[in-house]
Short mmCIF file of N, CA and C in Angstrom, two decimals:
data_model
loop_
_atom_site.label_atom_id
_atom_site.label_comp_id
_atom_site.label_asym_id
_atom_site.label_seq_id
_atom_site.Cartn_x
_atom_site.Cartn_y
_atom_site.Cartn_z
N UNK A 1 3.60 10.02 3.90
CA UNK A 1 4.67 9.07 3.96
C UNK A 1 5.83 9.61 3.14
N UNK A 2 7.03 9.48 3.68
CA UNK A 2 8.22 9.81 2.91
C UNK A 2 9.30 8.79 3.24
N UNK A 3 10.23 8.67 2.34
CA UNK A 3 11.34 7.74 2.51
C UNK A 3 12.56 8.53 2.94
N UNK A 4 13.14 8.16 4.07
CA UNK A 4 14.32 8.88 4.56
C UNK A 4 15.62 8.20 4.14
N UNK A 5 15.53 6.92 3.76
CA UNK A 5 16.68 6.22 3.18
C UNK A 5 16.17 5.13 2.25
N UNK A 6 16.72 5.07 1.05
CA UNK A 6 16.33 4.05 0.10
C UNK A 6 15.19 4.49 -0.80
N UNK A 7 14.40 3.50 -1.25
CA UNK A 7 13.26 3.81 -2.13
C UNK A 7 12.21 2.70 -2.04
N UNK A 8 10.98 3.08 -2.37
CA UNK A 8 9.85 2.15 -2.38
C UNK A 8 9.01 2.36 -3.63
N UNK A 9 8.33 1.30 -4.04
CA UNK A 9 7.26 1.38 -5.03
C UNK A 9 6.00 1.45 -4.18
N UNK A 10 5.30 2.57 -4.21
CA UNK A 10 4.19 2.85 -3.30
C UNK A 10 2.87 2.82 -4.06
N UNK A 11 1.86 2.18 -3.47
CA UNK A 11 0.57 1.99 -4.13
C UNK A 11 -0.57 2.42 -3.21
N UNK A 12 -1.57 3.08 -3.78
CA UNK A 12 -2.82 3.35 -3.08
C UNK A 12 -3.96 2.77 -3.91
N UNK A 13 -4.99 2.26 -3.22
CA UNK A 13 -6.16 1.67 -3.88
C UNK A 13 -7.40 2.28 -3.25
N UNK A 14 -8.32 2.75 -4.09
CA UNK A 14 -9.60 3.28 -3.61
C UNK A 14 -10.45 2.12 -3.10
N UNK A 15 -10.77 2.12 -1.80
CA UNK A 15 -11.58 1.04 -1.22
C UNK A 15 -12.93 1.56 -0.72
N UNK A 16 -13.41 2.64 -1.33
CA UNK A 16 -14.73 3.18 -0.99
C UNK A 16 -15.74 2.59 -1.98
N UNK A 17 -16.57 1.65 -1.52
CA UNK A 17 -17.50 0.96 -2.43
C UNK A 17 -18.40 1.93 -3.20
N UNK A 18 -18.75 3.07 -2.61
CA UNK A 18 -19.64 4.01 -3.28
C UNK A 18 -18.91 4.92 -4.27
N UNK A 19 -17.61 4.80 -4.36
CA UNK A 19 -16.82 5.67 -5.24
C UNK A 19 -16.82 5.16 -6.68
N UNK A 20 -16.89 6.07 -7.65
CA UNK A 20 -16.80 5.64 -9.06
C UNK A 20 -15.41 5.08 -9.40
N UNK A 21 -14.43 5.31 -8.54
CA UNK A 21 -13.08 4.77 -8.79
C UNK A 21 -12.75 3.61 -7.84
N UNK A 22 -13.78 2.99 -7.26
CA UNK A 22 -13.58 1.85 -6.36
C UNK A 22 -12.71 0.78 -7.04
N UNK A 23 -11.68 0.33 -6.33
CA UNK A 23 -10.82 -0.73 -6.85
C UNK A 23 -9.71 -0.26 -7.77
N UNK A 24 -9.70 1.02 -8.12
CA UNK A 24 -8.63 1.53 -8.98
C UNK A 24 -7.41 1.88 -8.13
N UNK A 25 -6.26 1.77 -8.75
CA UNK A 25 -5.01 1.99 -8.02
C UNK A 25 -4.14 3.01 -8.73
N UNK A 26 -3.21 3.54 -7.97
CA UNK A 26 -2.21 4.47 -8.48
C UNK A 26 -0.90 4.15 -7.76
N UNK A 27 0.21 4.35 -8.45
CA UNK A 27 1.51 4.02 -7.85
C UNK A 27 2.56 5.04 -8.25
N UNK A 28 3.57 5.14 -7.41
CA UNK A 28 4.72 5.97 -7.73
C UNK A 28 5.92 5.47 -6.94
N UNK A 29 7.10 5.79 -7.44
CA UNK A 29 8.32 5.48 -6.69
C UNK A 29 8.62 6.66 -5.79
N UNK A 30 8.82 6.37 -4.53
CA UNK A 30 9.19 7.40 -3.55
C UNK A 30 10.60 7.06 -3.07
N UNK A 31 11.46 8.06 -3.04
CA UNK A 31 12.83 7.79 -2.62
C UNK A 31 13.40 8.95 -1.81
N UNK A 32 14.39 8.62 -1.01
CA UNK A 32 15.10 9.66 -0.26
C UNK A 32 15.78 10.62 -1.23
N UNK A 33 16.33 10.08 -2.31
CA UNK A 33 17.03 10.91 -3.29
C UNK A 33 16.10 11.93 -3.95
N UNK A 34 14.91 11.49 -4.32
CA UNK A 34 13.94 12.40 -4.96
C UNK A 34 13.34 13.38 -3.96
N UNK A 35 13.22 12.96 -2.70
CA UNK A 35 12.62 13.82 -1.69
C UNK A 35 11.11 13.95 -1.82
N UNK A 36 10.49 13.08 -2.61
CA UNK A 36 9.04 13.16 -2.78
C UNK A 36 8.33 12.43 -1.65
N UNK A 37 7.03 12.64 -1.55
CA UNK A 37 6.23 12.01 -0.51
C UNK A 37 4.80 11.87 -0.99
N UNK A 38 3.98 11.17 -0.21
CA UNK A 38 2.58 10.96 -0.59
C UNK A 38 1.70 11.11 0.64
N UNK A 39 0.51 11.65 0.41
CA UNK A 39 -0.53 11.70 1.42
C UNK A 39 -1.59 10.69 1.00
N UNK A 40 -1.88 9.74 1.86
CA UNK A 40 -2.88 8.73 1.56
C UNK A 40 -4.20 9.18 2.17
N UNK A 41 -5.21 9.48 1.34
CA UNK A 41 -6.47 9.97 1.88
C UNK A 41 -7.28 8.86 2.55
N UNK A 42 -8.22 9.27 3.40
CA UNK A 42 -9.16 8.32 4.02
C UNK A 42 -9.89 7.57 2.92
N UNK A 43 -10.13 6.30 3.16
CA UNK A 43 -10.85 5.49 2.18
C UNK A 43 -9.96 4.84 1.15
N UNK A 44 -8.66 4.92 1.35
CA UNK A 44 -7.71 4.29 0.43
C UNK A 44 -6.84 3.29 1.18
N UNK A 45 -6.62 2.15 0.55
CA UNK A 45 -5.65 1.19 1.08
C UNK A 45 -4.27 1.64 0.61
N UNK A 46 -3.28 1.26 1.38
CA UNK A 46 -1.91 1.68 1.07
C UNK A 46 -0.96 0.51 1.25
N UNK A 47 -0.05 0.37 0.31
CA UNK A 47 0.97 -0.67 0.42
C UNK A 47 2.21 -0.26 -0.34
N UNK A 48 3.29 -0.93 -0.06
CA UNK A 48 4.54 -0.62 -0.76
C UNK A 48 5.45 -1.83 -0.73
N UNK A 49 6.43 -1.80 -1.61
CA UNK A 49 7.51 -2.77 -1.59
C UNK A 49 8.81 -1.97 -1.63
N UNK A 50 9.76 -2.36 -0.78
CA UNK A 50 11.05 -1.66 -0.79
C UNK A 50 11.83 -2.11 -2.02
N UNK A 51 12.54 -1.17 -2.61
CA UNK A 51 13.29 -1.44 -3.84
C UNK A 51 14.78 -1.65 -3.58
N UNK A 52 15.24 -1.23 -2.42
CA UNK A 52 16.65 -1.43 -2.05
C UNK A 52 16.71 -1.84 -0.58
N UNK A 53 17.77 -2.57 -0.19
CA UNK A 53 17.90 -2.98 1.21
C UNK A 53 18.02 -1.77 2.14
N UNK A 54 17.64 -1.97 3.38
CA UNK A 54 17.78 -0.98 4.45
C UNK A 54 17.00 0.31 4.20
N UNK A 55 15.89 0.21 3.50
CA UNK A 55 15.03 1.37 3.28
C UNK A 55 14.34 1.75 4.59
N UNK A 56 14.26 3.05 4.85
CA UNK A 56 13.57 3.56 6.04
C UNK A 56 12.46 4.50 5.61
N UNK A 57 11.29 4.34 6.25
CA UNK A 57 10.09 5.09 5.89
C UNK A 57 9.60 5.85 7.10
N UNK A 58 9.13 7.06 6.87
CA UNK A 58 8.57 7.89 7.93
C UNK A 58 7.09 8.14 7.62
N UNK A 59 6.23 7.77 8.57
CA UNK A 59 4.78 7.99 8.44
C UNK A 59 4.36 9.16 9.32
N UNK A 60 3.42 9.92 8.83
CA UNK A 60 2.67 10.85 9.68
C UNK A 60 1.22 10.39 9.56
N UNK A 61 0.53 10.34 10.68
CA UNK A 61 -0.85 9.86 10.68
C UNK A 61 -1.75 10.85 11.40
N UNK A 62 -3.05 10.72 11.16
CA UNK A 62 -4.00 11.66 11.75
C UNK A 62 -4.43 11.29 13.16
N UNK A 63 -4.11 10.05 13.59
CA UNK A 63 -4.52 9.61 14.92
C UNK A 63 -3.56 8.52 15.40
N UNK A 64 -3.72 8.13 16.64
CA UNK A 64 -2.91 7.06 17.20
C UNK A 64 -3.24 5.75 16.50
N UNK A 65 -2.22 4.94 16.21
CA UNK A 65 -2.43 3.64 15.57
C UNK A 65 -3.34 2.77 16.43
N UNK A 66 -4.32 2.16 15.78
CA UNK A 66 -5.28 1.30 16.47
C UNK A 66 -5.28 -0.07 15.79
N UNK A 67 -4.56 -1.04 16.35
CA UNK A 67 -4.48 -2.36 15.72
C UNK A 67 -5.84 -2.99 15.43
N UNK A 68 -6.84 -2.70 16.25
CA UNK A 68 -8.18 -3.26 16.04
C UNK A 68 -8.86 -2.75 14.78
N UNK A 69 -8.36 -1.66 14.23
CA UNK A 69 -8.93 -1.11 13.00
C UNK A 69 -8.10 -1.45 11.76
N UNK A 70 -7.02 -2.15 11.94
CA UNK A 70 -6.13 -2.50 10.83
C UNK A 70 -6.80 -3.53 9.93
N UNK A 71 -6.76 -3.33 8.63
CA UNK A 71 -7.34 -4.24 7.64
C UNK A 71 -6.34 -4.44 6.51
N UNK A 72 -6.56 -5.49 5.73
CA UNK A 72 -5.67 -5.78 4.60
C UNK A 72 -6.47 -6.25 3.41
N UNK A 73 -5.88 -6.08 2.23
CA UNK A 73 -6.38 -6.70 1.01
C UNK A 73 -5.19 -7.35 0.32
N UNK A 74 -5.45 -8.32 -0.52
CA UNK A 74 -4.38 -9.05 -1.21
C UNK A 74 -3.62 -8.13 -2.14
N UNK A 75 -2.31 -8.14 -2.03
CA UNK A 75 -1.46 -7.30 -2.87
C UNK A 75 -1.53 -7.74 -4.34
N UNK A 76 -1.85 -9.02 -4.57
CA UNK A 76 -1.87 -9.55 -5.93
C UNK A 76 -3.29 -9.88 -6.41
N UNK A 77 -4.28 -9.19 -5.87
CA UNK A 77 -5.68 -9.41 -6.26
C UNK A 77 -5.82 -9.14 -7.76
N UNK A 78 -6.22 -10.15 -8.56
CA UNK A 78 -6.34 -9.94 -10.00
C UNK A 78 -7.42 -8.93 -10.38
N UNK A 79 -8.41 -8.73 -9.52
CA UNK A 79 -9.46 -7.74 -9.81
C UNK A 79 -8.92 -6.32 -9.75
N UNK A 80 -7.88 -6.10 -8.97
CA UNK A 80 -7.25 -4.78 -8.89
C UNK A 80 -6.17 -4.66 -9.96
N UNK A 81 -5.34 -5.68 -10.09
CA UNK A 81 -4.35 -5.72 -11.17
C UNK A 81 -3.15 -4.80 -11.00
N UNK A 82 -2.68 -4.64 -9.78
CA UNK A 82 -1.50 -3.79 -9.56
C UNK A 82 -0.31 -4.41 -10.29
N UNK A 83 0.42 -3.59 -11.01
CA UNK A 83 1.61 -4.03 -11.72
C UNK A 83 2.85 -3.76 -10.84
N UNK A 84 3.10 -4.68 -9.93
CA UNK A 84 4.24 -4.56 -9.03
C UNK A 84 5.53 -4.77 -9.80
N UNK A 85 6.61 -4.14 -9.38
CA UNK A 85 7.90 -4.38 -10.05
C UNK A 85 8.40 -5.79 -9.75
N UNK A 86 9.15 -6.34 -10.69
CA UNK A 86 9.78 -7.64 -10.47
C UNK A 86 10.96 -7.45 -9.54
N UNK A 87 11.06 -8.30 -8.54
CA UNK A 87 12.16 -8.21 -7.57
C UNK A 87 12.96 -9.50 -7.58
N UNK A 88 14.28 -9.41 -7.53
CA UNK A 88 15.09 -10.63 -7.44
C UNK A 88 14.70 -11.40 -6.17
N UNK A 89 14.35 -12.65 -6.32
CA UNK A 89 13.96 -13.44 -5.16
C UNK A 89 12.50 -13.30 -4.78
N UNK A 90 11.74 -12.47 -5.49
CA UNK A 90 10.32 -12.31 -5.20
C UNK A 90 10.06 -11.45 -3.98
N UNK A 91 8.83 -11.54 -3.47
CA UNK A 91 8.39 -10.73 -2.33
C UNK A 91 8.54 -11.50 -1.03
N UNK A 92 8.89 -10.79 0.03
CA UNK A 92 8.85 -11.36 1.38
C UNK A 92 7.61 -10.78 2.04
N UNK A 93 6.64 -11.65 2.32
CA UNK A 93 5.36 -11.20 2.86
C UNK A 93 5.19 -11.62 4.31
N UNK A 94 4.51 -10.78 5.07
CA UNK A 94 4.11 -11.17 6.42
C UNK A 94 2.95 -12.16 6.30
N UNK A 95 2.68 -12.90 7.36
CA UNK A 95 1.53 -13.81 7.36
C UNK A 95 0.24 -13.03 7.11
N UNK A 96 0.16 -11.85 7.71
CA UNK A 96 -1.03 -11.01 7.54
C UNK A 96 -1.25 -10.68 6.06
N UNK A 97 -0.21 -10.28 5.37
CA UNK A 97 -0.35 -9.94 3.95
C UNK A 97 -0.59 -11.18 3.09
N UNK A 98 0.06 -12.27 3.42
CA UNK A 98 -0.10 -13.51 2.67
C UNK A 98 -1.53 -14.04 2.77
N UNK A 99 -2.18 -13.82 3.91
CA UNK A 99 -3.53 -14.35 4.15
C UNK A 99 -4.63 -13.31 3.99
N UNK A 100 -4.31 -12.15 3.48
CA UNK A 100 -5.31 -11.08 3.32
C UNK A 100 -6.39 -11.49 2.31
N UNK A 101 -7.61 -11.01 2.50
CA UNK A 101 -8.69 -11.34 1.57
C UNK A 101 -8.60 -10.54 0.27
N UNK A 102 -9.27 -11.04 -0.74
CA UNK A 102 -9.43 -10.27 -1.98
C UNK A 102 -10.30 -9.06 -1.68
N UNK A 103 -10.21 -8.04 -2.51
CA UNK A 103 -10.98 -6.82 -2.30
C UNK A 103 -12.48 -7.11 -2.21
N UNK A 104 -12.98 -8.01 -3.05
CA UNK A 104 -14.41 -8.33 -3.07
C UNK A 104 -14.89 -8.91 -1.74
N UNK A 105 -13.98 -9.50 -0.97
CA UNK A 105 -14.33 -10.14 0.30
C UNK A 105 -13.91 -9.32 1.51
N UNK A 106 -13.20 -8.24 1.28
CA UNK A 106 -12.61 -7.47 2.38
C UNK A 106 -13.60 -6.50 3.01
N UNK A 107 -13.34 -6.20 4.28
CA UNK A 107 -14.10 -5.17 4.97
C UNK A 107 -13.53 -3.82 4.54
N UNK A 108 -14.35 -3.04 3.84
CA UNK A 108 -13.89 -1.75 3.31
C UNK A 108 -14.91 -0.66 3.64
N UNK A 109 -14.61 0.56 3.23
CA UNK A 109 -15.51 1.69 3.46
C UNK A 109 -16.75 1.58 2.58
N UNK A 110 -17.88 2.12 3.05
CA UNK A 110 -19.14 2.11 2.29
C UNK A 110 -19.08 3.04 1.10
#
């Protein structure tokens, strides 16, 4: 993933139950100005919040998108404890993200 315009606060979470780092997260700011990018490995959840209006993101993926395999976890799950940046006006969430299960209840990798 890379940002072609604007910037995002980008987060990955290990969702492999058998992993010693299960539930741990890492974050970084990705921006067009910095030119940085991230590769999200298999077995990790991925999310981001845009930091400026009109941000554009470019994804490269290993296969064709399959909506039937799409899963979510709560962005504000206290068991994960992601420290999201404060945004004026708060977050605008999709219904899918607003209703996502906690990690303990989510369908994740073994």
